[in-house]
CSV table of C-alpha atoms in Angstrom, one decimal:
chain,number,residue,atom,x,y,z
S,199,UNK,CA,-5.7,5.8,31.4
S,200,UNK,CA,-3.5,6.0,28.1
S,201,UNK,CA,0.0,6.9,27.5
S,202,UNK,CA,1.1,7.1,24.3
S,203,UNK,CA,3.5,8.6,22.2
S,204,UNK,CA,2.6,7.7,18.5
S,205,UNK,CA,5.1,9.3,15.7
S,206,UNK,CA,4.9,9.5,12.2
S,207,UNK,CA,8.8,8.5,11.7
S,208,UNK,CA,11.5,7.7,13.6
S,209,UNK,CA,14.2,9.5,12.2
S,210,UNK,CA,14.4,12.6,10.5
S,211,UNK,CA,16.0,13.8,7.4
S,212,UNK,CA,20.1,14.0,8.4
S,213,UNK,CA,18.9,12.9,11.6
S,214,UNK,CA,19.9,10.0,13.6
S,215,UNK,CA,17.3,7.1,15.1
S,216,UNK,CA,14.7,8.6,17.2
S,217,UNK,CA,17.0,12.0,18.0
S,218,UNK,CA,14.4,14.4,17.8
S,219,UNK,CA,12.1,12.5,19.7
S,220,UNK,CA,14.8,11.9,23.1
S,221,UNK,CA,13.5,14.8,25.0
S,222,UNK,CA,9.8,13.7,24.8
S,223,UNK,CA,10.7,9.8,25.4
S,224,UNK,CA,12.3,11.1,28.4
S,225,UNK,CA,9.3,12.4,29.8
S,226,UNK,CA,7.4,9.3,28.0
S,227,UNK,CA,9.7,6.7,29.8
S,228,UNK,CA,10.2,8.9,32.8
S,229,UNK,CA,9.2,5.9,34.9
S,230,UNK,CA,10.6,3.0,33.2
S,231,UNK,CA,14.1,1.3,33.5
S,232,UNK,CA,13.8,-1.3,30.7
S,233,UNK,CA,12.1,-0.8,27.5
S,234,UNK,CA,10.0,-4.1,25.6
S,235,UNK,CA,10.9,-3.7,22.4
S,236,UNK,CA,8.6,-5.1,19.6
S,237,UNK,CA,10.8,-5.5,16.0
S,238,UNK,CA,8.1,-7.7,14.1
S,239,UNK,CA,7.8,-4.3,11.4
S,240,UNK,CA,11.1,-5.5,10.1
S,241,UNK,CA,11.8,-2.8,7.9
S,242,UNK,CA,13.9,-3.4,5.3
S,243,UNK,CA,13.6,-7.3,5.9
S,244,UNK,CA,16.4,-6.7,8.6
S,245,UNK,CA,16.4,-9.8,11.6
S,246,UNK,CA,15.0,-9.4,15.0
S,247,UNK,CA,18.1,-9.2,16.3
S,248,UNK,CA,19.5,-6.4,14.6
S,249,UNK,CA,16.7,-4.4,14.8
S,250,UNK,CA,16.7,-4.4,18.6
S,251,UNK,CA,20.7,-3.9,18.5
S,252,UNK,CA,19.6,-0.6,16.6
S,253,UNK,CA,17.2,0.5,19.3
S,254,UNK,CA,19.3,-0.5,22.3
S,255,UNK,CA,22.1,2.0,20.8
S,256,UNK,CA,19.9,5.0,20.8
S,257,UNK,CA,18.3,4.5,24.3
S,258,UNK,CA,21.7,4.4,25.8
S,259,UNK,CA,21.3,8.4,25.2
S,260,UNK,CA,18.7,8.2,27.7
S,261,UNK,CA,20.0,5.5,30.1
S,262,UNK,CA,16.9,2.6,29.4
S,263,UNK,CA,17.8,-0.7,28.8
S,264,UNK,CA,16.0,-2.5,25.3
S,265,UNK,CA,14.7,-6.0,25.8
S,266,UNK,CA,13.5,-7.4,22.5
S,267,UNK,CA,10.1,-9.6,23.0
S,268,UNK,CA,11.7,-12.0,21.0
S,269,UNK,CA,14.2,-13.0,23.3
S,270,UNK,CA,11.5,-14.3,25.3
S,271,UNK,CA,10.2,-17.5,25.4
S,272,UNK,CA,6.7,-16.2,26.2
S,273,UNK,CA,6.0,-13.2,24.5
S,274,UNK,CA,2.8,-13.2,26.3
S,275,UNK,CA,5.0,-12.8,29.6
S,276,UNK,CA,7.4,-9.6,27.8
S,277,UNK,CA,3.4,-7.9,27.6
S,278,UNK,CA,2.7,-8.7,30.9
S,279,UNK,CA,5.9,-7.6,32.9
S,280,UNK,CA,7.0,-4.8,30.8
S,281,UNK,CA,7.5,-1.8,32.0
S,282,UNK,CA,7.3,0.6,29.2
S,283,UNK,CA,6.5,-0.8,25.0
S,284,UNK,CA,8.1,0.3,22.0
S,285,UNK,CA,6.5,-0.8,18.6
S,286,UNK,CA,8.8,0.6,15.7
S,287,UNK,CA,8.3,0.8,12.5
S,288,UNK,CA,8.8,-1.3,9.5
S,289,UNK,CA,6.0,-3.1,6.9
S,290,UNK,CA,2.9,-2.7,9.0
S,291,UNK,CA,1.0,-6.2,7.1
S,292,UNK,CA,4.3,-8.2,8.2
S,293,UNK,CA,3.8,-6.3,11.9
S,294,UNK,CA,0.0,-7.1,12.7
S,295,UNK,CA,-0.1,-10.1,11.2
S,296,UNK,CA,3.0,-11.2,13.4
S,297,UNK,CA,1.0,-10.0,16.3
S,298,UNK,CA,-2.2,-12.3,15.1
S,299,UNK,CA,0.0,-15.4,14.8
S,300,UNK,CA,0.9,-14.9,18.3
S,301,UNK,CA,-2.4,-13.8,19.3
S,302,UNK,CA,-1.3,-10.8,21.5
S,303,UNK,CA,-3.2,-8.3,20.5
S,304,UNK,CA,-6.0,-8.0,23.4
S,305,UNK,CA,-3.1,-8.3,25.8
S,306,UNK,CA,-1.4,-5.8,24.4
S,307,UNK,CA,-4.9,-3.8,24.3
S,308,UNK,CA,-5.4,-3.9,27.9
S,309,UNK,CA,-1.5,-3.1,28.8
S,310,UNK,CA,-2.4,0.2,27.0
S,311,UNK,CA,-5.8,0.8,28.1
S,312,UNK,CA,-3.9,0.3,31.6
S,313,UNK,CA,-1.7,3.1,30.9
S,314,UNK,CA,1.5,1.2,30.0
S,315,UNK,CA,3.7,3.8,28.4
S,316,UNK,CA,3.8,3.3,24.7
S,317,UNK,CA,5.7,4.8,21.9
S,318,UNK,CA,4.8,3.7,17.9
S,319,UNK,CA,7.1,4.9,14.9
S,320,UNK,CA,5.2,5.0,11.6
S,321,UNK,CA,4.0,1.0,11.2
S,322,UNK,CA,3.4,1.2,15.3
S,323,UNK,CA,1.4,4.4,14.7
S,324,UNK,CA,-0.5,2.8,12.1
S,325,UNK,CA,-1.0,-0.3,15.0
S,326,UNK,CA,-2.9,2.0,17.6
S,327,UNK,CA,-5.5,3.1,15.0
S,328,UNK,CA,-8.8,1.5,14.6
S,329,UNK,CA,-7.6,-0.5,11.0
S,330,UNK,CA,-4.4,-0.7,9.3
S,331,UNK,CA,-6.2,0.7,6.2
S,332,UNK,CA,-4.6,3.5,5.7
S,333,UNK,CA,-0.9,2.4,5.8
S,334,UNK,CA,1.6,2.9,2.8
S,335,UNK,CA,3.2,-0.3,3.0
S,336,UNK,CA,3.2,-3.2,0.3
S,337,UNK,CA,0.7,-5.9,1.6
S,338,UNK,CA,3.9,-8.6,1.4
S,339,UNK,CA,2.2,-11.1,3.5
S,340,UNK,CA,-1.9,-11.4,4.1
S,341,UNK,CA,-3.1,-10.8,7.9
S,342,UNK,CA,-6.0,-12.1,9.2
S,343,UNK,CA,-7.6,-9.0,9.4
S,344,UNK,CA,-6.9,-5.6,9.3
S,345,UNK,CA,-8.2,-4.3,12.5
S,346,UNK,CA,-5.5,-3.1,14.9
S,347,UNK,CA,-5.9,-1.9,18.1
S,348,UNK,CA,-8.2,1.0,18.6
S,349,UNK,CA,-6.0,2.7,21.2
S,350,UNK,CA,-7.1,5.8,19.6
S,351,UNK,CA,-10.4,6.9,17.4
S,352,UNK,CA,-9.2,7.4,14.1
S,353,UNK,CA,-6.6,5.9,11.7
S,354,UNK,CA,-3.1,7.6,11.4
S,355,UNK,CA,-1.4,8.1,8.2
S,356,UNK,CA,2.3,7.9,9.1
S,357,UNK,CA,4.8,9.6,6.2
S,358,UNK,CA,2.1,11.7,5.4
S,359,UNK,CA,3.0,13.5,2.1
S,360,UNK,CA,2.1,16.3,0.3
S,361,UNK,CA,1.1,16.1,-3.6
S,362,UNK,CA,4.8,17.0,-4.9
S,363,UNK,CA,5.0,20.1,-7.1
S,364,UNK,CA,6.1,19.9,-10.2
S,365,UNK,CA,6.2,16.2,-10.7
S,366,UNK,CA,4.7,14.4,-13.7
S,367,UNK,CA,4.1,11.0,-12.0
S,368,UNK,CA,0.6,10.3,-12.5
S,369,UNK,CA,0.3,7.6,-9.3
S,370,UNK,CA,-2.5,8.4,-7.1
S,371,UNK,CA,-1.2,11.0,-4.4
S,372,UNK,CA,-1.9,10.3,-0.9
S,373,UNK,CA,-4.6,12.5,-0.3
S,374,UNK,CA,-6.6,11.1,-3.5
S,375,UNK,CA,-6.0,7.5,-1.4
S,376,UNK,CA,-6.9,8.8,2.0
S,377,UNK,CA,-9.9,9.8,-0.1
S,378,UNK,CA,-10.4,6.7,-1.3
S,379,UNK,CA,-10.7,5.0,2.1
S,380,UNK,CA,-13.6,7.5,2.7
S,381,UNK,CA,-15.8,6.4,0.1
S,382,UNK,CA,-15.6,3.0,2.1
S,383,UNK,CA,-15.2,3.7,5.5
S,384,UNK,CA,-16.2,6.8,8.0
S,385,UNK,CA,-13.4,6.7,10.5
S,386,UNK,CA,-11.7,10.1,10.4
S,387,UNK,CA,-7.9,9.6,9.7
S,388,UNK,CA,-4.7,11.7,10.5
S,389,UNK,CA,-1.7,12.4,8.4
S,390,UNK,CA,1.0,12.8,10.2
S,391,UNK,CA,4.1,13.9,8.5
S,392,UNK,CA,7.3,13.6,9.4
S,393,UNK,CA,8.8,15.4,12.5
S,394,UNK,CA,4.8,14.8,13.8
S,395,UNK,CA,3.8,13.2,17.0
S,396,UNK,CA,0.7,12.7,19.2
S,397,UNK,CA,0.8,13.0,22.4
S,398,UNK,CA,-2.0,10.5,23.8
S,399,UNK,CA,-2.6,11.0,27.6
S,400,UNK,CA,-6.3,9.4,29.0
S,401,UNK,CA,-8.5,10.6,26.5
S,402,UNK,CA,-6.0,13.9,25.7
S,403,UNK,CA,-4.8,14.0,22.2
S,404,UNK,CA,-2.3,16.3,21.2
S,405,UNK,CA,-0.3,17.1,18.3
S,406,UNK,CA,3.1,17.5,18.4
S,407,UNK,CA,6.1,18.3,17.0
S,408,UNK,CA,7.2,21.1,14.2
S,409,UNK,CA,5.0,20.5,10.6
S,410,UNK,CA,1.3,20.7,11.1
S,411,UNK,CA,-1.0,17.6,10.4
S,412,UNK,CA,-3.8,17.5,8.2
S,413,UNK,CA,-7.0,15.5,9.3
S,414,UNK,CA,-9.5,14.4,7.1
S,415,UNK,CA,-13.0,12.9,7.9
S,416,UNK,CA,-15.7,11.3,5.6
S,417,UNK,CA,-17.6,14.2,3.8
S,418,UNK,CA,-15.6,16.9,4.9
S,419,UNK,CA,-13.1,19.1,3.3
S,420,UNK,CA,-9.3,18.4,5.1
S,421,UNK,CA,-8.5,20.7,7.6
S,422,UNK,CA,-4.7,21.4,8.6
S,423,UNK,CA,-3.6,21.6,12.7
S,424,UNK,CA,-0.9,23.1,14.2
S,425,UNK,CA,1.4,21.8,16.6
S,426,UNK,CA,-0.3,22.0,20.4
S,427,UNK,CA,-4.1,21.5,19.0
S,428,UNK,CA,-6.1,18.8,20.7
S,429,UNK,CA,-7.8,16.2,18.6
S,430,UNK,CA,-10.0,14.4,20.9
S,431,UNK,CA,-12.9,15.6,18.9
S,432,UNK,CA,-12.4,13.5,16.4
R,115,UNK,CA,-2.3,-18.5,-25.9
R,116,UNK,CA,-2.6,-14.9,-24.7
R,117,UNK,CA,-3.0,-11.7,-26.2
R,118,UNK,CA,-2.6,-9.2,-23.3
R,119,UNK,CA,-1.5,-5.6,-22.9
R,120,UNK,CA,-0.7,-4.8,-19.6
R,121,UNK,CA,0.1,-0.9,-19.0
R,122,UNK,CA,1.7,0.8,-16.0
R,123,UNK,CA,-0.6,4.2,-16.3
R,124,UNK,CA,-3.8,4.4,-18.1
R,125,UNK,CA,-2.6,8.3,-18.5
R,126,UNK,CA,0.3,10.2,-19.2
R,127,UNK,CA,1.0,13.8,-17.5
R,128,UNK,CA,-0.6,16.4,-20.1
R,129,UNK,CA,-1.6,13.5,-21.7
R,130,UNK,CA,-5.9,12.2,-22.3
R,131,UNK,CA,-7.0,9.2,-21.0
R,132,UNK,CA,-5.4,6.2,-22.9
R,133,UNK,CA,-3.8,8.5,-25.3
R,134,UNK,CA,-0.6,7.1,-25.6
R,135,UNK,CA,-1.6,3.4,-26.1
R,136,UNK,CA,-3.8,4.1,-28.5
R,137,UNK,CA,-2.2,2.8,-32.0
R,138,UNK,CA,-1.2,-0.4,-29.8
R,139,UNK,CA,-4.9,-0.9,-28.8
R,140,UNK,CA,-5.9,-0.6,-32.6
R,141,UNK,CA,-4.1,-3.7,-32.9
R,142,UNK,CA,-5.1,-5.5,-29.7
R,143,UNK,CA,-8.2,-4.6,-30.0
R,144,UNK,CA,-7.8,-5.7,-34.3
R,145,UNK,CA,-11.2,-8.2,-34.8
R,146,UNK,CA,-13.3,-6.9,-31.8
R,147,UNK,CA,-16.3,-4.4,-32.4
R,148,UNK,CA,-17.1,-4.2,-28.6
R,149,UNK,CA,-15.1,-4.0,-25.5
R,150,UNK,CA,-16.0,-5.4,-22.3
R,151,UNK,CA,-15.0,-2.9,-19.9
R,152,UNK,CA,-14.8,-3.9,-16.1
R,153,UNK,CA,-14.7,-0.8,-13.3
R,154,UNK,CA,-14.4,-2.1,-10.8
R,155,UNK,CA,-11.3,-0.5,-9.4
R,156,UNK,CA,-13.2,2.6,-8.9
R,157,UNK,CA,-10.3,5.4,-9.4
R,158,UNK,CA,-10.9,8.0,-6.7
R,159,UNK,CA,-14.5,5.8,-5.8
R,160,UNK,CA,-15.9,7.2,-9.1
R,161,UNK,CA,-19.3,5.0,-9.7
R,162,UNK,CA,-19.3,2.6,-12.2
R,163,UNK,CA,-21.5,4.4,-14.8
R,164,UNK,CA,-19.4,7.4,-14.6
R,165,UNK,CA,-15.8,5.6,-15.0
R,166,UNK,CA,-17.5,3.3,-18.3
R,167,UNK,CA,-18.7,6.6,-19.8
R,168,UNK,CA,-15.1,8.2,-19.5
R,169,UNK,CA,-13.7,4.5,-21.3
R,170,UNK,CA,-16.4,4.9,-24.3
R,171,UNK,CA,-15.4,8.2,-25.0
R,172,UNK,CA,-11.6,7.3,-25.0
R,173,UNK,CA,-12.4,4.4,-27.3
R,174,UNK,CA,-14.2,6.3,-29.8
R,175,UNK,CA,-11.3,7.2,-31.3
R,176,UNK,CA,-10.8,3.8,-33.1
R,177,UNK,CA,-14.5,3.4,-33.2
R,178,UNK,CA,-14.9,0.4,-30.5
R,179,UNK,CA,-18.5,-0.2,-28.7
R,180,UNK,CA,-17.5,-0.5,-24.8
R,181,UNK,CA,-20.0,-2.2,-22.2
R,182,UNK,CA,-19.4,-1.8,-18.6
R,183,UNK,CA,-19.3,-5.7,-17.2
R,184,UNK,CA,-21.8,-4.0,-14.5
R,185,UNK,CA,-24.8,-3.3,-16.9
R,186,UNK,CA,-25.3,-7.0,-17.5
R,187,UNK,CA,-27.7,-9.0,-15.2
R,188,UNK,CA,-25.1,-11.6,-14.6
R,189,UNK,CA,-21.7,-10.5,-14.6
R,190,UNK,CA,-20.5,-14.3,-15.9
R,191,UNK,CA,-21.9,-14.0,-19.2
R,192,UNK,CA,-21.0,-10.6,-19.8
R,193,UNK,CA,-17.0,-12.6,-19.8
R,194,UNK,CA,-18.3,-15.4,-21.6
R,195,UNK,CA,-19.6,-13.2,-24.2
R,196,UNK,CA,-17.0,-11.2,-24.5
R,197,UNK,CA,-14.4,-10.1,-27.6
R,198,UNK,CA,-12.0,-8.4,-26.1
R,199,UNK,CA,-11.1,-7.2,-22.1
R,200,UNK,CA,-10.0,-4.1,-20.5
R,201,UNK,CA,-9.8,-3.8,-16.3
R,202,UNK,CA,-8.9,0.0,-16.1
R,203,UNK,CA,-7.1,1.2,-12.8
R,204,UNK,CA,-7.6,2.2,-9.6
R,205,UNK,CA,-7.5,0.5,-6.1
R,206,UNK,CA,-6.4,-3.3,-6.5
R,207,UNK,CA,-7.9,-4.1,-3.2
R,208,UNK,CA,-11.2,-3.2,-4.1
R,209,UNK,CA,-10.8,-4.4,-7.7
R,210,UNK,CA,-9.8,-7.5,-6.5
R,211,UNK,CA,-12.1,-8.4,-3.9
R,212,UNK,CA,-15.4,-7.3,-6.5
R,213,UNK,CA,-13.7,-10.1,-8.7
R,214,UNK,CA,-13.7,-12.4,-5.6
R,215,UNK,CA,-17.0,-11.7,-4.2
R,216,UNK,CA,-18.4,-12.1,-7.6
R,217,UNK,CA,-16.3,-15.4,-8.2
R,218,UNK,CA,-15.3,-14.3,-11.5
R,219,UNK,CA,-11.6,-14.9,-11.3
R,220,UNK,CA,-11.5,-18.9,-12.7
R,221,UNK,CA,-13.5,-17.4,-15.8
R,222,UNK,CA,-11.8,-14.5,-16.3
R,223,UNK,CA,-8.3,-17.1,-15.9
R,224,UNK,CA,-9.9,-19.1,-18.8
R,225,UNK,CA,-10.7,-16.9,-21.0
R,226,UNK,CA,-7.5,-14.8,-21.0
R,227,UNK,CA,-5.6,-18.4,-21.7
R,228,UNK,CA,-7.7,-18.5,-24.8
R,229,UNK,CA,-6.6,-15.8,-26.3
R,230,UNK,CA,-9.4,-13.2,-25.1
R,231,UNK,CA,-7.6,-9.6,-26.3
R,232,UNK,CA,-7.4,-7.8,-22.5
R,233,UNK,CA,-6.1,-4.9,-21.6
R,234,UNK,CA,-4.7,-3.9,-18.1
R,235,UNK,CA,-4.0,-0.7,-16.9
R,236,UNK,CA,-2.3,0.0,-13.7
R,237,UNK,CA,-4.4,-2.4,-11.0
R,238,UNK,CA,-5.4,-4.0,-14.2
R,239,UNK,CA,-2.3,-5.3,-14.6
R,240,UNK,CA,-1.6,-6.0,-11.1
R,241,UNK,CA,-4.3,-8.2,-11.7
R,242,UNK,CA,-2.1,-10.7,-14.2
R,243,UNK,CA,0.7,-11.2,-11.7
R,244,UNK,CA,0.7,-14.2,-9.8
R,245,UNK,CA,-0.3,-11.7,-6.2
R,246,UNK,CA,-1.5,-8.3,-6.0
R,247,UNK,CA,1.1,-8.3,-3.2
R,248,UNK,CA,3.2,-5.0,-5.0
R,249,UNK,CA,0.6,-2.9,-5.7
R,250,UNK,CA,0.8,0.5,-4.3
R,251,UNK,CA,-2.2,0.8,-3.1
R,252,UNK,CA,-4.1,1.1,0.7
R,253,UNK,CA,-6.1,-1.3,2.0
R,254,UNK,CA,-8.9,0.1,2.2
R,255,UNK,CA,-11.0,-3.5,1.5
R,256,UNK,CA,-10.3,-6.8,2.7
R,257,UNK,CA,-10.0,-8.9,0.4
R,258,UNK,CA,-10.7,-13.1,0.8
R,259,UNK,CA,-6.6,-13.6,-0.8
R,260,UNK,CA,-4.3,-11.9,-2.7
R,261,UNK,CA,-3.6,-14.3,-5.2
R,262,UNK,CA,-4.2,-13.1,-8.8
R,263,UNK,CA,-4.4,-14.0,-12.3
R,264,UNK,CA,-1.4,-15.5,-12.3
R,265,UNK,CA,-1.4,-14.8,-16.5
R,266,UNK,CA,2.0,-14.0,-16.6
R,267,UNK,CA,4.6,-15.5,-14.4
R,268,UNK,CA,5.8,-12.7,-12.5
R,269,UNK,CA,4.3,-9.4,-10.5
R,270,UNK,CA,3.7,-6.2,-11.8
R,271,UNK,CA,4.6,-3.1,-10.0
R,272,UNK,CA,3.0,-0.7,-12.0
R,273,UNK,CA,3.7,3.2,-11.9
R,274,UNK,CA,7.3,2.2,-10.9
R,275,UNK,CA,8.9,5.2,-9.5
R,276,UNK,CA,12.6,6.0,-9.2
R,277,UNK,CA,14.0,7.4,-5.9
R,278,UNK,CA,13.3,11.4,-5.4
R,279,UNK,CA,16.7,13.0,-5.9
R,280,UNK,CA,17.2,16.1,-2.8
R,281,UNK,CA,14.2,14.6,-1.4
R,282,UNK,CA,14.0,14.6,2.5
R,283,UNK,CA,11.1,12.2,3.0
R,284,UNK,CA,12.1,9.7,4.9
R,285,UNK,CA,9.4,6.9,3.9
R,286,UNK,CA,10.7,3.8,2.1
R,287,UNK,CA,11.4,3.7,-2.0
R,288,UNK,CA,9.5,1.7,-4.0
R,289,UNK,CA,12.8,-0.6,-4.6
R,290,UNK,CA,12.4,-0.6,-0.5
R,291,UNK,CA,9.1,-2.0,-0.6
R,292,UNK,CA,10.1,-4.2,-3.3
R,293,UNK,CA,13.0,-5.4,-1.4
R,294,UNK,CA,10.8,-6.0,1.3
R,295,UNK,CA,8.3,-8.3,-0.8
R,296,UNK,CA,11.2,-10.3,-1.4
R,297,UNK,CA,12.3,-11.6,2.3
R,298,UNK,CA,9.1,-12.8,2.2
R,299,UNK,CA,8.8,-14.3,-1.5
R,300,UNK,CA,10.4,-15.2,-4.5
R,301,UNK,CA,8.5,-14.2,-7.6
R,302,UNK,CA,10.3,-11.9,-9.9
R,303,UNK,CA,8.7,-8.3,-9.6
R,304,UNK,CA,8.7,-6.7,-13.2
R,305,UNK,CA,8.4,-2.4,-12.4
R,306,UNK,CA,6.9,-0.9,-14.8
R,307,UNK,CA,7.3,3.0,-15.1
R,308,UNK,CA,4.6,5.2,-16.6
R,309,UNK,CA,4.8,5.6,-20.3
R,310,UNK,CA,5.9,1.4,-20.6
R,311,UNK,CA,3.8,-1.5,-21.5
R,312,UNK,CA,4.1,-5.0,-21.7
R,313,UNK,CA,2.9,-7.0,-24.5
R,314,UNK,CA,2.2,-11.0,-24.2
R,315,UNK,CA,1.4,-12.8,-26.9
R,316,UNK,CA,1.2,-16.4,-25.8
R,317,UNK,CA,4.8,-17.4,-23.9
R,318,UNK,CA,6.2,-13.8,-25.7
R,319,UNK,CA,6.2,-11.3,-23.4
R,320,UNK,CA,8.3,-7.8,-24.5
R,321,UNK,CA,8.5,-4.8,-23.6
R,322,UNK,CA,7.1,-1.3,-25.1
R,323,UNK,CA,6.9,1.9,-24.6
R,324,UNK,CA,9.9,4.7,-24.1
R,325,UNK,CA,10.9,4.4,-20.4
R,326,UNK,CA,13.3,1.1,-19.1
R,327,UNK,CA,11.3,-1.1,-17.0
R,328,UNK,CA,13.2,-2.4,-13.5
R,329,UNK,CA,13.7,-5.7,-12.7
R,330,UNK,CA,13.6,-6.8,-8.8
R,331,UNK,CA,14.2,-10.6,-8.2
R,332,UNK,CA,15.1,-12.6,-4.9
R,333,UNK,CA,18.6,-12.2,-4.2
R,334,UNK,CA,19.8,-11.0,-7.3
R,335,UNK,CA,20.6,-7.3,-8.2
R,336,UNK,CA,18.4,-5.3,-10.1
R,337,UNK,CA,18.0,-4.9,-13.6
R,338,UNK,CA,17.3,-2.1,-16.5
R,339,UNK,CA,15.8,-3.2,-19.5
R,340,UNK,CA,15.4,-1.3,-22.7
R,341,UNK,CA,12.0,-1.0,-25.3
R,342,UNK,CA,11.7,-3.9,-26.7
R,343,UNK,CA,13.5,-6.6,-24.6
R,344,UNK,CA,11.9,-9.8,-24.2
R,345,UNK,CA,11.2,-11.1,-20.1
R,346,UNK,CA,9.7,-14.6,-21.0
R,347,UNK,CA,12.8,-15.7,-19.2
R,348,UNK,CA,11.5,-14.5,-15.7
């Protein structure tokens, strides 16, 4: 029992925070009042509070109060009695390694396993993989590990960008890093760009959203996916 | 007393490998016949044999002997031995750890205070900041720290890369990331853009090479500097 909605961004180009994601959350949160929110990402470097102030804003749209798990004295108990989790994004090192300190992340495994409806922007994508090893984020503080939570069987490349045309920067482009990654490691991964969602219901994964996604797996040439194909192959 | 030449790119677009550092390596690279070359970093998971051969080739242009650090039975006296340095790019994670697992890092330290010539290029360089903690690179090893060199007093963002103008990816700019490095820590970042170099000879450290190099410190805006401005301030 899963129920997951992991995104590659939150917010689109000329877009505003989560807008083209309301009608799915919607559905997502169907059943919830009150949303957990978890800000730990901090993108930007921007405070707890803030963040959460940011999130409460846009889920007035859809009538769901925010309650960040900050504001809890327990954040063991915000896991435990929430109704409905929101990870967003922001630098994923600072985000796991957050969760580590405070050692919620098996509690946070089973919520999900339980079916605890979950919804991840780009760094709280990256957190349902199997490792954090495929993020794009500066490693700005050092985790204990970089295992994450396995809530689905591959890694997800959130932002996932095309080589740019034209350009004469010679940095390595994502897919040569991806790549990279496979010559260590045989977990398949997904790049989702932005606009991209998956739709995880029990063991149903499903793309979503308007630009395809482009899945590569050790040994194998990439292969690109349209919007409404199922992944639980991989 | 250090002779170091720490390079953003190892290549310039159109360019061959090394090409456009190669008058400055003639004079690094001035009283040594042979050139220790380490591979670690792998560039795209290329083997070691392969990624030394492509090195030898580029260095028979100003007819220098280069041994890959890898062909010697022990890896310690292939530094000790050494007259001169060069750790090429590639993934600074995997670099790094190698150097870790190998516990080559205090040697390496002491040499390059002596006055070993080295070269860096890209994570390479990283390598001489004080973390690897703005590199640009995934994680796609764990390594046991993140803690570098520490040969000059200040991190190295190397293939520094301006915003995209009309771009409408949404993922955060390397000043982002940078910015984001700095809630966390307060060593000056020095971004270095392709085509720049950074000479240090002993507490001297300038800069070369046509593009401006940016520079990010904590709480302070940041700063352009031109070819040939001297950082030993930072």
């Amino acid at each position: 029992m899963k129920n997951l909605l992991l995104a590659s961004t939150s917010t689109l180009y000329k877009g505003a925070y989560l807008e083209y994601l309301m009608t799915a959350l919607k559905e997502l949160y169907s059943e919830a009042e009150t949303i957990c929110f978890v800000p730990y990402a901090r993108p930007g470097g921007i405070s707890f509070d803030e963040y959460t102030k940011n999130v409460s804003e846009a889920f007035q749209q859809i009538d769901k109060n925010v309650n960040g798990i900050h504001t809890f004295e327990d954040p063991e108990e915000a896991i435990v009695t929430a109704e409905a989790l929101f990870v967003g994004g922001g630098n994923t090192f600072v985000l796991l390694n957050s969760l580590y300190q405070l050692n919620l992340l098996p509690l946070l495994r089973d919520r999900i396993f339980e079916g605890l409806p979950y919804l991840g922007t780009s760094a709280g994508s990256n957190l349902c993989g199997i490792t954090m090893q495929t993020t794009n984020d500066m490693p700005i503080v050092y985790p204990p590990s970089f295992k994450t939570l396995g809530a689905v069987p591959f890694n997800i490349n959130p932002h996932y960008l095309d080589p740019p045309t034209h350009s004469e920067h010679m940095g390595e482009t994502r897919e040569t890093r991806i790549r990279e990654f496979h010559t260590y490691h045989n977990i398949p991964v997904v790049g989702l760009r932005e606009g991209s969602w998956l739709r995880v219901k029990d063991e149903d994964i499903t793309l979503h959203g308007v630009p395809k996604a482009r899945i590569f797996e050790q040994g194998k040439a990439a292969v690109e996916i349209e919007s409404g194909t199922k992944i639980d192959y991989l």
